[in-house]
Coordinates of C-alpha atoms in Angstrom, one line a residue:
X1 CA -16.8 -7.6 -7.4
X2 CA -14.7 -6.1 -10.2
X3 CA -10.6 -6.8 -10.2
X4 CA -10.7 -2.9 -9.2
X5 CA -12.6 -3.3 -6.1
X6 CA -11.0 -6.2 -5.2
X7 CA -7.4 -4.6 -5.1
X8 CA -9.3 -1.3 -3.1
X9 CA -10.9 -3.3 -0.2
X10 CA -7.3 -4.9 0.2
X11 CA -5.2 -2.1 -0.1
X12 CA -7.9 -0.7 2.3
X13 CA -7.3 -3.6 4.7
X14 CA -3.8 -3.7 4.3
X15 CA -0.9 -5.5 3.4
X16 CA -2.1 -8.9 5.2
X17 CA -5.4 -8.9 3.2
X18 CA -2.8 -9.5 0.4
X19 CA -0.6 -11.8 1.9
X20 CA -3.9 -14.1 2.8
X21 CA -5.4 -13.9 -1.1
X22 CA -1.8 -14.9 -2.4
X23 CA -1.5 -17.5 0.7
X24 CA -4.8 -18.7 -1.1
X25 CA -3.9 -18.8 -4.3
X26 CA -1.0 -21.1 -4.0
X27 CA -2.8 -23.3 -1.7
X28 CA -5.2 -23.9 -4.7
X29 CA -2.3 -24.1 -6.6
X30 CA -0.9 -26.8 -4.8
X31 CA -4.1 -28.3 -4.4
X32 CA -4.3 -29.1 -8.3
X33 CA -0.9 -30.3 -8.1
X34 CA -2.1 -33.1 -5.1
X35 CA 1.3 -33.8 -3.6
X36 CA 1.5 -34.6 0.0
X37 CA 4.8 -32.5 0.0
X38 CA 3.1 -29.3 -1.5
X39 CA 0.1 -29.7 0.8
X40 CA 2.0 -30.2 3.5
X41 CA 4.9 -27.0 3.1
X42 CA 1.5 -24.8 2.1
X43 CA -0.1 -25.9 5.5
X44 CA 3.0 -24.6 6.9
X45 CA 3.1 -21.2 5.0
X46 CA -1.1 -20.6 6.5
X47 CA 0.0 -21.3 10.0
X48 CA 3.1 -19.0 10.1
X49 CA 0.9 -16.1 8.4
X50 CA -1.0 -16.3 11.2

């Protein structure tokens, strides 16, 4: 899947499609970086995007 199609199919799905692929993003983020803090505030940000 191109960049392209990627931002259709969320734009498609709405705003929350977004907000999950960002949510995602920093959560790997975070995951690199291997704190216990980071990991544990971006466990926080997944459940109140719920």
């Amino acid at each position: 899947m191109t960049k392209e199609e990627k931002k259709n199919v969320a734009a498609a799905a709405g705003a929350n499609v977004d907000k999950a692929a960002f949510v995602q993003r920093k959560l790997k983020v975070m995951n690199q970086k291997g704190t216990a803090v980071h990991q544990r505030n971006a466990t926080r940000v997944v459940e109140n995007n719920k």
